[in-house]
Short mmCIF file of C-alpha atoms and ligand atoms in Angstrom, two decimals:
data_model
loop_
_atom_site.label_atom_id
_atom_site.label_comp_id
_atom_site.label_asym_id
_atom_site.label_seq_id
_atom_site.Cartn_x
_atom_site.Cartn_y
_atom_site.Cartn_z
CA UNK A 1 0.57 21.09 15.30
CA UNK A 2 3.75 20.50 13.60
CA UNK A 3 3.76 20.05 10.19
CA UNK A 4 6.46 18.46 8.27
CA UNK A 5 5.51 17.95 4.53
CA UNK A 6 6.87 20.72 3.04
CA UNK A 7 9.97 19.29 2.42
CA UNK A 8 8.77 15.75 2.64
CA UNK A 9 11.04 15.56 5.74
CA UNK A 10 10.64 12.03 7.51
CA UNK A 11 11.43 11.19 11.14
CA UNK A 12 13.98 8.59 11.76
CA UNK A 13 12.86 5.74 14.70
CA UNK A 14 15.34 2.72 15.17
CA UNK A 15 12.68 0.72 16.66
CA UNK A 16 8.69 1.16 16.35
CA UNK A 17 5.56 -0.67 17.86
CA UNK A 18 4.20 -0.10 14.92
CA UNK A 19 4.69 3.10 12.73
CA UNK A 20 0.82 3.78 12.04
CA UNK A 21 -0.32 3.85 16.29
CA UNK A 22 2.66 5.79 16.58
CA UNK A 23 1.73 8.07 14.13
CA UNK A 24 -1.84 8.28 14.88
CA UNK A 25 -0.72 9.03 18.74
CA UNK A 26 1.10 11.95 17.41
CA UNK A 27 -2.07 12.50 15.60
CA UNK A 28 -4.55 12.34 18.80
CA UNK A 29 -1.99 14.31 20.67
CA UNK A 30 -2.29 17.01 18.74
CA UNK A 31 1.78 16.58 18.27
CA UNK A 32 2.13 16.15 14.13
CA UNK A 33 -0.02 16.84 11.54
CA UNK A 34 1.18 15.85 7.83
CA UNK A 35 3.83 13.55 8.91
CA UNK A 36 5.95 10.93 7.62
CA UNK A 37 7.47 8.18 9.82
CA UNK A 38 9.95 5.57 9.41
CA UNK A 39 11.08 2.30 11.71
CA UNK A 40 14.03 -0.10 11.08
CA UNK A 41 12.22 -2.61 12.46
CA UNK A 42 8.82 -2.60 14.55
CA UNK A 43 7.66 -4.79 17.42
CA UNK A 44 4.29 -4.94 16.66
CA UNK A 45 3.51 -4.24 13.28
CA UNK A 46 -0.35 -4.60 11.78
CA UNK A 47 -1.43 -5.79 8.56
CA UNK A 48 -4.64 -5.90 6.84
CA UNK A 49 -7.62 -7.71 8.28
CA UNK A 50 -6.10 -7.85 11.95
CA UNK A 51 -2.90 -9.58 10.76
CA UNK A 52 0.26 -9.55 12.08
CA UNK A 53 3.08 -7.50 10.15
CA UNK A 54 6.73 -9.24 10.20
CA UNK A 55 9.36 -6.67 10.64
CA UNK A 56 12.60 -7.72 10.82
CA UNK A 57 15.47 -5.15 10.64
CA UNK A 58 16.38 -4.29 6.55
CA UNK A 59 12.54 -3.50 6.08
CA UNK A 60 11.10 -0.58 5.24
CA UNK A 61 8.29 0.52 7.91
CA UNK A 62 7.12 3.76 7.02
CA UNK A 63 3.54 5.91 7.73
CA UNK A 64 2.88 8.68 6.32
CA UNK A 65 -0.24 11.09 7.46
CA UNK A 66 -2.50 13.79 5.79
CA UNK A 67 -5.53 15.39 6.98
CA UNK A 68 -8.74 14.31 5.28
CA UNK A 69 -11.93 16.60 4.92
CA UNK A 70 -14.20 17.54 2.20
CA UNK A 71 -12.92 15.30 -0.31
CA UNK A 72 -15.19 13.99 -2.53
CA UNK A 73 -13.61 10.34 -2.58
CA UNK A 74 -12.91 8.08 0.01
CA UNK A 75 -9.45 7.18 2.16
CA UNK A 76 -8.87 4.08 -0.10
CA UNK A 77 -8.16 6.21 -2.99
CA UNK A 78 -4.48 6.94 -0.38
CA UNK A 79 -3.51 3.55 -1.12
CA UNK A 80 -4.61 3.46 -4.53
CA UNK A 81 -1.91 6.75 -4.89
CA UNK A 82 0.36 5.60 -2.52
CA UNK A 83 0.23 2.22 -4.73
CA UNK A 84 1.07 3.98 -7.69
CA UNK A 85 3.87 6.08 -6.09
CA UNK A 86 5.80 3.12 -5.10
CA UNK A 87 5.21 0.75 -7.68
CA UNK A 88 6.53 4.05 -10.71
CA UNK A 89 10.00 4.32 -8.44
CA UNK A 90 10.36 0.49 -7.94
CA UNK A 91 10.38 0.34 -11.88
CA UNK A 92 12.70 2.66 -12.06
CA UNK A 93 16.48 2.84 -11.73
CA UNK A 94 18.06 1.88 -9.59
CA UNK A 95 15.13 -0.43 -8.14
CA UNK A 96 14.58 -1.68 -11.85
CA UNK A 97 11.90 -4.51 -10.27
CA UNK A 98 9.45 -6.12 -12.24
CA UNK A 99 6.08 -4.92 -10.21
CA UNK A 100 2.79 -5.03 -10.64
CA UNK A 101 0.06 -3.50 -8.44
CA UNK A 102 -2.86 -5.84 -6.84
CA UNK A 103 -5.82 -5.47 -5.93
CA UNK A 104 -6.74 -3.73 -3.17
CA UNK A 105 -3.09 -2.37 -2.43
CA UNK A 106 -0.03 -4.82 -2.57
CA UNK A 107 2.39 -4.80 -4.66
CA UNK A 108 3.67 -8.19 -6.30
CA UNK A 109 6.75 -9.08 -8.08
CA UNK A 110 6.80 -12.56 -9.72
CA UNK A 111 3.81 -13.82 -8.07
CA UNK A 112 5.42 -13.04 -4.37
CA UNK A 113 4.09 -10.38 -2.13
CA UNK A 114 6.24 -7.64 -1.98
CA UNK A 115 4.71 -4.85 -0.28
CA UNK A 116 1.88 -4.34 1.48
CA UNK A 117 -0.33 -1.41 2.75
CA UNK A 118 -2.48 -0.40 5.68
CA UNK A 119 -4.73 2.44 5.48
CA UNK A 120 -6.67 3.99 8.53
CA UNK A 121 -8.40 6.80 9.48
CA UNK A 122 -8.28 8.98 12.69
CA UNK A 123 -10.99 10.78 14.12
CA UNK A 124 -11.61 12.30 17.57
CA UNK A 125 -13.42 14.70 18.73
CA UNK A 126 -12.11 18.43 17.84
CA UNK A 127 -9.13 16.80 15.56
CA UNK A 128 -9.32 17.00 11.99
CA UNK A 129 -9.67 13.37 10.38
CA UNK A 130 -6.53 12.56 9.32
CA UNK A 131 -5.59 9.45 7.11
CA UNK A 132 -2.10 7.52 8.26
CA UNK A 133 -1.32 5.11 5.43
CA UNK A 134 1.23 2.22 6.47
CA UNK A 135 3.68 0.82 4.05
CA UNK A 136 5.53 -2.59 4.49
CA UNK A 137 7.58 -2.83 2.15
CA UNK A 138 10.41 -6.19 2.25
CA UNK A 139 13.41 -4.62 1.31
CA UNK A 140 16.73 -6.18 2.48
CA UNK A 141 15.90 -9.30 3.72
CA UNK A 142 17.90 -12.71 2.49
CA UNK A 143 14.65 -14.94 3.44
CA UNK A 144 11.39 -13.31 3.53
CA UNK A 145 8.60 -14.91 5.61
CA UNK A 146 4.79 -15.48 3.62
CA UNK A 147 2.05 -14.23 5.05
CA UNK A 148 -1.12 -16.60 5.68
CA UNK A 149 -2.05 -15.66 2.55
CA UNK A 150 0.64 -14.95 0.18
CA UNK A 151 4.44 -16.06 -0.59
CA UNK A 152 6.31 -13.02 -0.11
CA UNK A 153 9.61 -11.73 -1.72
CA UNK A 154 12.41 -9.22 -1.23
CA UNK A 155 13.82 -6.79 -3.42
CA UNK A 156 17.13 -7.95 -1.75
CA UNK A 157 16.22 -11.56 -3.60
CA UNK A 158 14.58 -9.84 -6.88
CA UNK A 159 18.00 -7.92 -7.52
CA UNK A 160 20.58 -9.50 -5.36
CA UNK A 161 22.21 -6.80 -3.41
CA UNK A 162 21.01 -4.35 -1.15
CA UNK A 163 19.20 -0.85 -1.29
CA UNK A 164 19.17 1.80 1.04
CA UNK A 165 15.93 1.93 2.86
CA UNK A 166 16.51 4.99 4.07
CA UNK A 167 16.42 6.56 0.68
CA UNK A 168 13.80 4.34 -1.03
CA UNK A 169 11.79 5.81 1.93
CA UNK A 170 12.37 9.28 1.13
CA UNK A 171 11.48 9.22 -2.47
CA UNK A 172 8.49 7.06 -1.45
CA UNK A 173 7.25 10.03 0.78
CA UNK A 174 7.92 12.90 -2.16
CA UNK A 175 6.50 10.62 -4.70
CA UNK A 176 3.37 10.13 -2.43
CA UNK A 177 3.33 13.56 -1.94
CA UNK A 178 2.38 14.17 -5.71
CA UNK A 179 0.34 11.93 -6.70
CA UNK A 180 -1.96 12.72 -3.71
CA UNK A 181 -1.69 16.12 -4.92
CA UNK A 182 -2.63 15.71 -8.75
CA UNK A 183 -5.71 13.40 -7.09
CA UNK A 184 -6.65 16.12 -5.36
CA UNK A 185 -6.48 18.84 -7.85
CA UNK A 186 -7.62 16.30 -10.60
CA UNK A 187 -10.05 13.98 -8.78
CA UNK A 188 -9.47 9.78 -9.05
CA UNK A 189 -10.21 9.28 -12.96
CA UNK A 190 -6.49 9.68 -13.72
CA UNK A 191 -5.03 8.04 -10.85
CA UNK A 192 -7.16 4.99 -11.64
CA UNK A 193 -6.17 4.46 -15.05
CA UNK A 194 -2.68 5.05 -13.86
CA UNK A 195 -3.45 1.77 -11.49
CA UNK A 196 -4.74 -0.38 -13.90
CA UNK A 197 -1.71 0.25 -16.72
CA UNK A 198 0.80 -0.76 -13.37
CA UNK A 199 -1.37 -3.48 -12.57
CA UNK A 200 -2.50 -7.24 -13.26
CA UNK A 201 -6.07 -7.75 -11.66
CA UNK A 202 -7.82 -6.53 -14.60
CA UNK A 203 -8.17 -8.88 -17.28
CA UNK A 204 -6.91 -11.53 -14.94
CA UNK A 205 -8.65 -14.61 -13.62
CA UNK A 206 -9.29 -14.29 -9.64
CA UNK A 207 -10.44 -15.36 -6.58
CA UNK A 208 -12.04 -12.79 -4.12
CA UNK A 209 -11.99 -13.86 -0.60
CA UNK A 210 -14.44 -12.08 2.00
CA UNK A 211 -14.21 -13.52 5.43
CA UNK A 212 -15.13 -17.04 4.69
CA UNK A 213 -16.50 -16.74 1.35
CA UNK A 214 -14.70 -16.86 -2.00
CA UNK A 215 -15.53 -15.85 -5.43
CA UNK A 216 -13.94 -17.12 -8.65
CA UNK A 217 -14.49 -15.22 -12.12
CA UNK A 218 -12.81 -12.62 -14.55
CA UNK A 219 -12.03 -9.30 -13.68
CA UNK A 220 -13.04 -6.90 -16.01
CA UNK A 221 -11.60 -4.11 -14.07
CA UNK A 222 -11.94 -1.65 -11.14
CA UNK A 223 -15.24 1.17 -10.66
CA UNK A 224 -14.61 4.84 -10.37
CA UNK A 225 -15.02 3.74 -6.96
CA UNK A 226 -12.15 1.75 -7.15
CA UNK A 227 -14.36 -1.54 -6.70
CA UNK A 228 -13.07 -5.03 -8.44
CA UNK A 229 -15.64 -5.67 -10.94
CA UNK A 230 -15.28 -9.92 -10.92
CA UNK A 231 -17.57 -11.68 -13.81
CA UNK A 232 -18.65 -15.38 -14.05
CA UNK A 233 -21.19 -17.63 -15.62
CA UNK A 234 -23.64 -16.61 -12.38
CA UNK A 235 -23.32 -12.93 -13.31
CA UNK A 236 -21.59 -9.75 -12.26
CA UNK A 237 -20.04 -8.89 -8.80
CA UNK A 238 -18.19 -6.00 -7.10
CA UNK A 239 -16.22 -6.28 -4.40
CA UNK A 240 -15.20 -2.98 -2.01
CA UNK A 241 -12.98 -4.93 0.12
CA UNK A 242 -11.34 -8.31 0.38
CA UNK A 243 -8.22 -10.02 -0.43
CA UNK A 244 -7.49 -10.90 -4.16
CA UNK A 245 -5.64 -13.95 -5.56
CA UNK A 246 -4.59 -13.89 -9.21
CA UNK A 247 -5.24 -17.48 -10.37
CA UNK A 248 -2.73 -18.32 -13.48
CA UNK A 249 -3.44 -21.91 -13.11
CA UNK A 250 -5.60 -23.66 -11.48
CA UNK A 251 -4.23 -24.09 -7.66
CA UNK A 252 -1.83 -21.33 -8.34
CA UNK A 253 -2.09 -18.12 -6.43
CA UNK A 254 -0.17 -15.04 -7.14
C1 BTN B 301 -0.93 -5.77 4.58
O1 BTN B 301 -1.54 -6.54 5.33
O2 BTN B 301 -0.60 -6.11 3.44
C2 BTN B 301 -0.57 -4.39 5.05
C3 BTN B 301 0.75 -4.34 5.76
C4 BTN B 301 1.10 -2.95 6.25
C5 BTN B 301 2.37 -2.96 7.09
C6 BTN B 301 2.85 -1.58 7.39
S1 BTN B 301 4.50 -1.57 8.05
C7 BTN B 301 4.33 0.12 8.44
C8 BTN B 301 2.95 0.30 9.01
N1 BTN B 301 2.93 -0.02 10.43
C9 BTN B 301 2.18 -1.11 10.68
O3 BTN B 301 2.01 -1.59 11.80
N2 BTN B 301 1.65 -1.57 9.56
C10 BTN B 301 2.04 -0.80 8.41
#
């Protein structure tokens, strides 16, 4: 298997189904191992939940892959890093973009979605598990089409001029890179608290949805299991998965 994350190389497409079943092809096949793939634009791109990704050209599509055994955390904890990767170089020079991480793993930037991640795990027999996280990130685009759940945003609108996607990629693989590193030398403790000081949730109002059901109530912050602890006057609830909206105002969703 070919191995490319020593130097954090990642592979070039013009044009992707989607970056993560490419990547976890490559994965099946046997072809790449720790791998880091990018598309300027994909034809079929997945979200969370069985959604549908938009991905116009001037996006950035980009999977990256790592195998995953004997950790003593699960694959979320990918995003969680991932989440934290992206969000410390978008509020950085030369992104300089107002961000704040959401719970489970988008990234927001004035109460518009502006990335979004996929993680999934590979297994077959005589393969390694491998994790492929995907990362949708809107980049370049002048309009930027919502989701069914969210408005979404652009850093092209947030800062007014383009970026090169190319090279936001890049650092977002090296930055990755690290912070999956220090998680696994240092285990989650750290990379949680790094979460919650880039985030919102906690200490926000929200609404949880899970399939059809919703649940309103305070969040008092995330688990060492990286679960959304949501309080209201009917008690205490966790959530391990769902979608989150941050409710400023009544009827307001961020
Ligand atoms: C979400 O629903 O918020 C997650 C979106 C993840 C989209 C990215 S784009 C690169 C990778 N390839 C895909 O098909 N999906 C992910």
């Amino acid at each position: 298997m070919e191995a490319l994350e020593e130097d954090n190389k990642v592979l070039f497409l013009s044009c992707a189904d989607s970056t993560n079943t490419w990547l976890k092809e490559q994965i099946l096949k046997q072809a790449l191992s720790c791998a880091a793939v990018f598309a300027g634009r994909q034809t079929a791109g997945r979200g969370r939940h069985g959604r549908h990704w938009e991905s116009p050209e001037g996006g950035l599509y980009l999977s990256i892959s790592f195998p995953f055994e004997n950790q003593n955390f699960p694959p979320i904890f990918s995003c969680v890093a991932a989440g934290v990767a992206i969000a410390g170089i978008l509020r950085r020079e030369p992104y300089t973009a107002d961000v704040f991480l959401k719970w489970p793993n988008d990234i927001f930037a004035g109460g518009r979605k502006l990335c979004g991640m996929l993680s999934e795990l590979v297994t077959a027999p005589g393969i390694a598990p491998h994790v492929v996280i995907g990362i949708g990130l809107n980049v370049n685009a002048k309009v930027v089409t919502a989701d069914s759940l969210y408005e979404a945003v652009s850093l092209f609108e947030l800062k007014g001029h383009e970026f090169d996607v190319r090279l936001l990629a890049e650092q977002i693989v090296s930055e990755f890179r690290r912070e999956w590193r220090n998680t696994v030398e240092f285990g989650t403790e750290q990379l949680i608290s790094h979460w919650c000081a880039l985030s919102e949730t906690p200490g926000a109002h929200v609404e949880v949805l899970q399939d059809e059901n919703r649940f309103a109530g305070y969040c008092v912050g995330v688990s060492d299991a990286f679960e959304l602890i949501v309080e209201n006057e009917n008690g205490s609830r966790r959530f391990s998965a769902g979608d989150c909206r941050t409710l400023r105002q009544p009827g307001v969703q961020r």
